[in-house]
Coordinates of C-alpha atoms in Angstrom, one line a residue:
M1 CA 216.8 -17.4 -79.6
S2 CA 216.5 -20.4 -77.3
T3 CA 216.9 -20.0 -73.6
P4 CA 220.0 -21.8 -72.2
S5 CA 219.2 -24.7 -70.0
P6 CA 219.7 -24.2 -66.2
W7 CA 220.9 -27.7 -65.9
S8 CA 224.3 -29.2 -66.2
P9 CA 224.9 -32.1 -68.5
L10 CA 226.3 -35.3 -67.0
T11 CA 229.9 -35.7 -68.1
A12 CA 232.6 -38.2 -67.3
E13 CA 236.3 -38.7 -66.9
H14 CA 237.4 -42.1 -68.1
R15 CA 240.3 -44.3 -69.1
L16 CA 239.5 -47.5 -71.1
D17 CA 241.4 -50.3 -72.6
D18 CA 240.9 -53.1 -75.1
G19 CA 241.0 -55.9 -72.6
D20 CA 238.2 -58.2 -71.4
R21 CA 237.8 -56.7 -67.9
P22 CA 234.5 -54.8 -67.3
T23 CA 234.9 -51.0 -66.7
V24 CA 234.6 -49.9 -63.1
V25 CA 232.1 -47.1 -63.2
F26 CA 231.9 -44.6 -60.3
M27 CA 228.7 -42.6 -60.0
S28 CA 228.7 -39.1 -58.5
A29 CA 226.5 -38.6 -55.4
L30 CA 223.6 -36.3 -54.5
F31 CA 225.6 -33.1 -53.9
A32 CA 229.1 -34.3 -54.2
G33 CA 230.8 -34.6 -57.6
G34 CA 233.1 -37.3 -58.9
W35 CA 235.9 -36.1 -56.6
I36 CA 234.5 -38.3 -53.8
W37 CA 236.0 -41.2 -55.8
D38 CA 239.6 -39.7 -56.1
H39 CA 241.2 -42.5 -54.1
P40 CA 239.7 -45.7 -55.6
Y41 CA 239.6 -44.1 -59.1
R42 CA 243.3 -43.2 -59.2
R43 CA 244.3 -46.4 -57.6
L44 CA 242.5 -48.6 -60.2
E45 CA 243.6 -46.3 -63.0
S46 CA 247.2 -46.7 -61.9
A47 CA 246.7 -50.5 -61.8
G48 CA 245.5 -50.5 -65.4
W49 CA 241.8 -51.0 -64.8
P50 CA 239.4 -49.4 -67.3
V51 CA 237.6 -46.8 -65.2
L52 CA 234.9 -44.1 -65.6
R53 CA 233.5 -41.6 -63.2
T54 CA 230.8 -39.0 -63.6
N55 CA 231.6 -35.5 -62.7
E56 CA 228.5 -33.6 -61.8
P57 CA 226.5 -34.0 -58.5
I58 CA 223.1 -35.4 -59.0
C59 CA 221.3 -32.3 -57.8
A60 CA 223.0 -30.3 -60.6
L61 CA 221.0 -32.4 -63.1
D62 CA 217.5 -31.9 -64.6
S63 CA 214.9 -32.4 -61.9
K64 CA 212.8 -34.4 -64.3
I65 CA 215.6 -37.0 -64.5
V66 CA 216.7 -37.1 -60.9
G67 CA 213.1 -37.5 -59.8
S68 CA 213.3 -41.1 -61.0
I69 CA 215.8 -43.8 -60.1
E70 CA 215.2 -45.5 -63.4
R71 CA 215.8 -42.3 -65.4
L72 CA 219.0 -41.6 -63.5
G73 CA 220.2 -45.1 -64.4
D74 CA 219.3 -44.6 -68.0
L75 CA 221.3 -41.4 -68.1
L76 CA 224.3 -43.1 -66.5
L77 CA 224.2 -45.8 -69.2
E78 CA 224.0 -43.1 -71.9
V79 CA 227.2 -41.6 -70.5
C80 CA 228.8 -45.0 -70.6
D81 CA 227.7 -45.6 -74.1
A82 CA 229.2 -42.2 -75.2
A83 CA 232.5 -43.2 -73.7
G84 CA 232.5 -46.6 -75.3
V85 CA 231.9 -48.6 -72.1
G86 CA 230.5 -52.0 -72.5
D87 CA 230.2 -54.3 -69.5
A88 CA 230.4 -52.4 -66.2
I89 CA 230.9 -52.8 -62.5
I90 CA 229.0 -49.9 -60.9
C91 CA 230.3 -48.4 -57.6
A92 CA 227.9 -45.8 -56.1
N93 CA 227.3 -44.0 -52.8
S94 CA 224.1 -42.7 -51.3
L95 CA 221.4 -42.1 -53.9
G96 CA 223.6 -43.6 -56.5
G97 CA 223.5 -46.9 -54.7
L98 CA 219.8 -47.3 -55.6
V99 CA 220.7 -46.5 -59.2
A100 CA 223.3 -49.3 -59.1
I101 CA 220.8 -51.8 -57.7
D102 CA 218.2 -50.8 -60.2
L103 CA 220.6 -51.1 -63.2
A104 CA 221.8 -54.5 -62.1
G105 CA 218.3 -55.8 -62.0
R106 CA 217.2 -54.3 -65.3
F107 CA 220.4 -54.9 -67.3
P108 CA 221.9 -58.2 -66.0
E109 CA 223.7 -58.8 -69.3
R110 CA 225.7 -55.6 -68.9
V111 CA 226.1 -54.9 -65.2
R112 CA 228.6 -57.5 -64.1
G113 CA 228.8 -56.4 -60.4
I114 CA 227.8 -53.6 -58.0
V115 CA 229.5 -52.0 -55.0
V116 CA 227.0 -50.0 -52.9
S117 CA 227.5 -47.7 -50.0
G118 CA 225.2 -45.5 -47.9
A119 CA 222.1 -46.0 -50.0
P120 CA 218.7 -44.6 -48.8
G121 CA 215.4 -46.3 -49.1
L122 CA 215.2 -48.5 -46.0
T123 CA 215.3 -45.7 -43.4
P124 CA 213.7 -42.3 -43.0
D125 CA 214.8 -39.5 -45.3
P126 CA 218.6 -38.9 -44.8
D127 CA 219.6 -35.8 -42.9
V128 CA 221.6 -33.8 -45.4
G129 CA 221.9 -30.7 -43.2
L130 CA 219.2 -28.8 -45.1
S131 CA 215.6 -27.9 -44.6
F132 CA 213.2 -27.5 -47.5
D133 CA 210.8 -25.4 -45.5
R134 CA 211.3 -21.8 -46.8
R135 CA 210.5 -20.5 -43.3
A136 CA 213.4 -22.4 -41.7
S137 CA 216.5 -20.4 -40.7
V138 CA 219.0 -22.9 -42.0
Q139 CA 220.2 -22.1 -45.5
P140 CA 222.6 -24.0 -47.8
A141 CA 225.4 -21.7 -46.9
G142 CA 227.3 -20.4 -43.8
E143 CA 228.6 -22.0 -40.7
E144 CA 225.3 -23.6 -39.6
F145 CA 224.8 -25.4 -42.9
R146 CA 228.5 -26.4 -42.9
D147 CA 228.4 -27.9 -39.4
R148 CA 225.2 -29.8 -40.0
M149 CA 226.3 -31.2 -43.3
L150 CA 229.7 -32.3 -42.0
S151 CA 228.2 -33.8 -38.9
A152 CA 225.8 -35.9 -41.0
L153 CA 228.5 -37.1 -43.4
F154 CA 231.5 -37.9 -41.2
H155 CA 232.0 -39.9 -38.1
G156 CA 235.4 -38.4 -37.3
E157 CA 237.3 -35.4 -38.6
P158 CA 235.6 -33.8 -41.7
L159 CA 237.7 -34.4 -44.8
F160 CA 236.1 -32.1 -47.4
T161 CA 238.4 -29.3 -48.5
E162 CA 237.3 -25.7 -48.3
E163 CA 237.0 -25.6 -52.1
Q164 CA 234.7 -28.6 -52.1
L165 CA 232.5 -27.2 -49.4
E166 CA 232.2 -23.8 -51.1
A167 CA 231.4 -25.5 -54.5
T168 CA 228.6 -27.5 -52.8
A169 CA 227.3 -24.4 -51.0
T170 CA 227.4 -22.4 -54.3
L171 CA 225.4 -25.1 -56.1
L172 CA 222.8 -25.3 -53.4
R173 CA 222.2 -21.6 -53.5
H174 CA 220.5 -22.1 -56.9
P175 CA 216.8 -22.9 -56.6
P176 CA 216.9 -25.5 -59.4
A177 CA 219.4 -27.5 -57.5
M178 CA 217.2 -27.5 -54.4
V179 CA 214.3 -28.6 -56.5
S180 CA 216.4 -31.4 -57.9
M181 CA 217.5 -32.4 -54.5
A182 CA 214.0 -32.5 -53.1
R183 CA 212.7 -34.5 -56.1
S184 CA 215.6 -37.0 -55.8
I185 CA 214.9 -37.6 -52.1
K186 CA 211.2 -38.1 -52.9
A187 CA 212.3 -40.7 -55.5
T188 CA 214.0 -42.7 -52.7
R189 CA 210.8 -42.7 -50.7
V190 CA 208.8 -44.4 -53.4
Y191 CA 211.4 -46.7 -54.9
K192 CA 210.8 -50.4 -53.9
V193 CA 214.2 -51.4 -52.7
L194 CA 213.7 -55.1 -51.8
P195 CA 211.8 -56.0 -55.0
A196 CA 214.7 -54.4 -56.9
M197 CA 217.3 -56.4 -55.0
D198 CA 215.4 -59.6 -55.7
K199 CA 216.2 -59.0 -59.4
V200 CA 220.0 -58.6 -58.9
T201 CA 222.0 -61.7 -59.8
C202 CA 225.5 -60.3 -60.3
P203 CA 228.1 -60.3 -57.5
S204 CA 227.3 -57.5 -55.1
M205 CA 229.2 -55.9 -52.2
Y206 CA 227.7 -53.5 -49.7
V207 CA 230.4 -51.3 -48.0
W208 CA 228.8 -49.3 -45.1
G209 CA 230.2 -46.9 -42.6
E210 CA 229.4 -48.4 -39.2
H211 CA 228.5 -44.9 -37.9
D212 CA 226.6 -43.7 -40.9
R213 CA 224.0 -41.2 -39.5
M214 CA 222.5 -40.4 -42.9
T215 CA 221.6 -43.9 -43.9
P216 CA 222.2 -46.2 -40.9
A217 CA 223.6 -49.6 -41.6
G218 CA 221.3 -51.6 -39.3
A219 CA 218.3 -51.7 -41.7
W220 CA 220.6 -52.8 -44.5
V221 CA 222.3 -55.5 -42.4
Q222 CA 218.9 -56.9 -41.6
A223 CA 217.7 -56.7 -45.2
L224 CA 220.9 -58.3 -46.6
A225 CA 220.5 -61.3 -44.2
G226 CA 217.9 -62.4 -46.7
Y227 CA 220.4 -62.3 -49.5
P228 CA 223.3 -64.5 -48.4
Q229 CA 224.9 -64.3 -51.9
Y230 CA 225.7 -60.6 -51.3
E231 CA 228.5 -59.4 -49.0
M232 CA 228.1 -56.8 -46.4
V233 CA 231.2 -55.0 -45.1
L234 CA 230.9 -52.7 -42.1
V235 CA 233.8 -50.1 -42.0
G236 CA 234.6 -49.2 -38.4
E237 CA 235.0 -45.6 -37.2
C238 CA 233.4 -44.4 -40.4
G239 CA 230.3 -42.4 -41.4
H240 CA 228.5 -42.0 -44.7
I241 CA 231.4 -41.7 -47.2
P242 CA 233.8 -44.6 -46.6
M243 CA 235.6 -43.9 -49.9
I244 CA 236.8 -40.7 -48.4
E245 CA 236.8 -41.2 -44.6
R246 CA 238.4 -44.7 -44.8
A247 CA 239.8 -44.5 -48.3
D248 CA 242.4 -47.2 -47.9
E249 CA 240.0 -49.7 -46.4
Y250 CA 237.3 -49.0 -49.0
S251 CA 239.8 -49.4 -51.9
A252 CA 241.1 -52.7 -50.3
C253 CA 237.5 -54.0 -50.3
L254 CA 237.1 -53.0 -53.9
D255 CA 240.4 -54.7 -54.9
R256 CA 239.2 -57.9 -53.3
F257 CA 235.8 -57.6 -55.1
L258 CA 237.5 -57.0 -58.4
A259 CA 240.0 -59.8 -58.2
P260 CA 237.8 -62.6 -59.7
F261 CA 237.0 -60.4 -62.6
A262 CA 240.7 -59.8 -63.3
E263 CA 241.3 -63.5 -63.0
A264 CA 238.5 -64.4 -65.4
A265 CA 240.1 -61.9 -67.9
G266 CA 243.5 -63.5 -67.4
V267 CA 245.0 -60.4 -65.8
S268 CA 246.9 -60.2 -62.6
A269 CA 244.9 -58.4 -59.8

């Protein structure tokens, strides 16, 4: 009898249509599931946009996959294929931002646009409120972990629910998830961000919390100065997760980014 896999599959919620607009694809983050996209996903769904969001956090996936930005991107496209998604606009936060950049460069015929927030790769390893040293006293549970994680993610009042916090802590109590997290962070260290950005030709928007402590905006502002065709939006009074901490502002930026695609498809924005 085969041994069950310790890893979660990558699944998705989606609503598609038969129109000409590309599907807006929201990728889950390192240890936050698709719920981080509740506001923009539901807003676009209500407006009739074809949408898809992945459900499982990246660290719940097979470490052999998450240890490579390219393999993560291939997995995301497999999920899109299974759902019937063709052309896509990829919205991604944190580690997923590198996946969006990579896919745009490798599949320009399919990725029509990207919206990136809080991506690593240009600054030291993000502080996720955890230590991978087994001798350290901080564990992925309890008040100390909770306080460190929330401080790293939010500039103002923490906006995760108790249920979301407990789900994250429960996931990270499992050694395979910690291995996946460590390997995914290692992948961001070796990934060549600027050469990947050189290959991106589609419309691109970077929406960054002005007070992002995990992946500070300064390095990205400087890098994007060399790519005047891309837009950088700094969201004031905001940390690492603008789609939660400043949901209305993030969704308004997304609406503006999507308007030309709706116009090209002959649909009112």
